[in-house]
């Protein structure tokens, strides 16, 4: 059936203009013995109408024909007009209750009921069981009126359910934590000691200034770029620092959606938290013993001395690190627009160097080796001898340890899966039916493809997690000889993998590992 096959509408019911002598309502009860030949809903036209007149039969009444067709077409006209009936107790009793899925109009309001049970004789307008309330609001571009309600998730529940304003307010309370105050700014403001401990929404692109003249050591401010970006600076034009060792260019532009926590250290205003400095973790961290630890640790110079000889900043476009950088955390902070090239010092057995890149220029600082190479964990890949530089992106950290001949990546965010992660063709050092170990310290995506020697040939792989658990993975099948087949999988840290043909052999093999920046 076609949508265009809709029959004509009944603008009026059948026999709508028939005079009273030519139409009559059809009664429910039988008319046999009451009016010979009269129709009823029980009998229809009675048996007498089917006998010849010569045998005592009676012709059907034209009034009955007009009457039944009038009732039928009147009901059809109601349905064609989109009419939905309300609950009718007599009708419900006559049919034994409404079936599951039937829809009724609410009696006293705009809306509908839907039956959730068969033989449902209860009245939905009086709270009867077995009925659900249809919402009158459209799900798309809804305009809610009245007082809409919603469930309130439990504290800490960040699910996607609809939440009440009470829940949102509670969630904001969780965000602000122990902040002494909560408010919002839509105009330029100057904040000082009286505002310390507060959490403030910034709702317009305005200038927020910090008056440091009367601040007490430990005063903190938490600012959220809520409905707009905003600009931040000190009243005296002084520096806003990170780690206490490097400073932002002021004024500082805070993008919409970011947050920033500032702490007065007695002589310096430093960033101690917030998403604006995503490189930091719950307060500004630094590389200590090849790990990220909170600002409170590096703030103590004696704690630093036992691990890194010093923390130095360097803003030159080209840097050549010397033996003085052994055991040192070097902060890269070249001017915006400058791609820094950093030459690592000569590798001396057992020495470490640490780097953190605060330069926002893409793709990042380029690391090269003066002598030897730059290798990933376990010495699995020499990035420098491959003819390219190892990129240290903005915000990334890296610790390298020397084996006496080369620099080997030890730890840091440089090896984070998915950040500036290029494919590396390792076909020259890989072979079928040979087990390889993932020593990168993070998940390693692998792709292998080649031309099959026969139809329906596939590649298979055995992947382990390094703890005795293994899974076999099957790749795509070649439709014919000399057609391509491939396989893709990810190897857990310290796991192993082995690839082999299901049959025959493969030629023109591409073997790619997604090694983060060559590590």
Short mmCIF file of C-alpha atoms in Angstrom, two decimals, residues 24-29 39-41 64 67-68:
data_model
loop_
_atom_site.label_atom_id
_atom_site.label_comp_id
_atom_site.label_asym_id
_atom_site.label_seq_id
_atom_site.Cartn_x
_atom_site.Cartn_y
_atom_site.Cartn_z
CA UNK A 24 -33.14 5.87 11.95
CA UNK A 25 -30.59 4.91 14.58
CA UNK A 26 -29.78 1.21 14.71
CA UNK A 27 -30.64 -0.23 18.13
CA UNK A 28 -28.40 -2.72 19.93
CA UNK A 29 -31.14 -5.19 20.87
CA UNK A 39 -32.29 -4.20 11.67
CA UNK A 40 -30.31 -4.23 14.93
CA UNK A 41 -26.63 -4.37 15.90
CA UNK A 64 -31.90 1.05 8.43
CA UNK A 67 -28.77 4.57 9.63
CA UNK A 68 -25.96 1.98 9.79
#
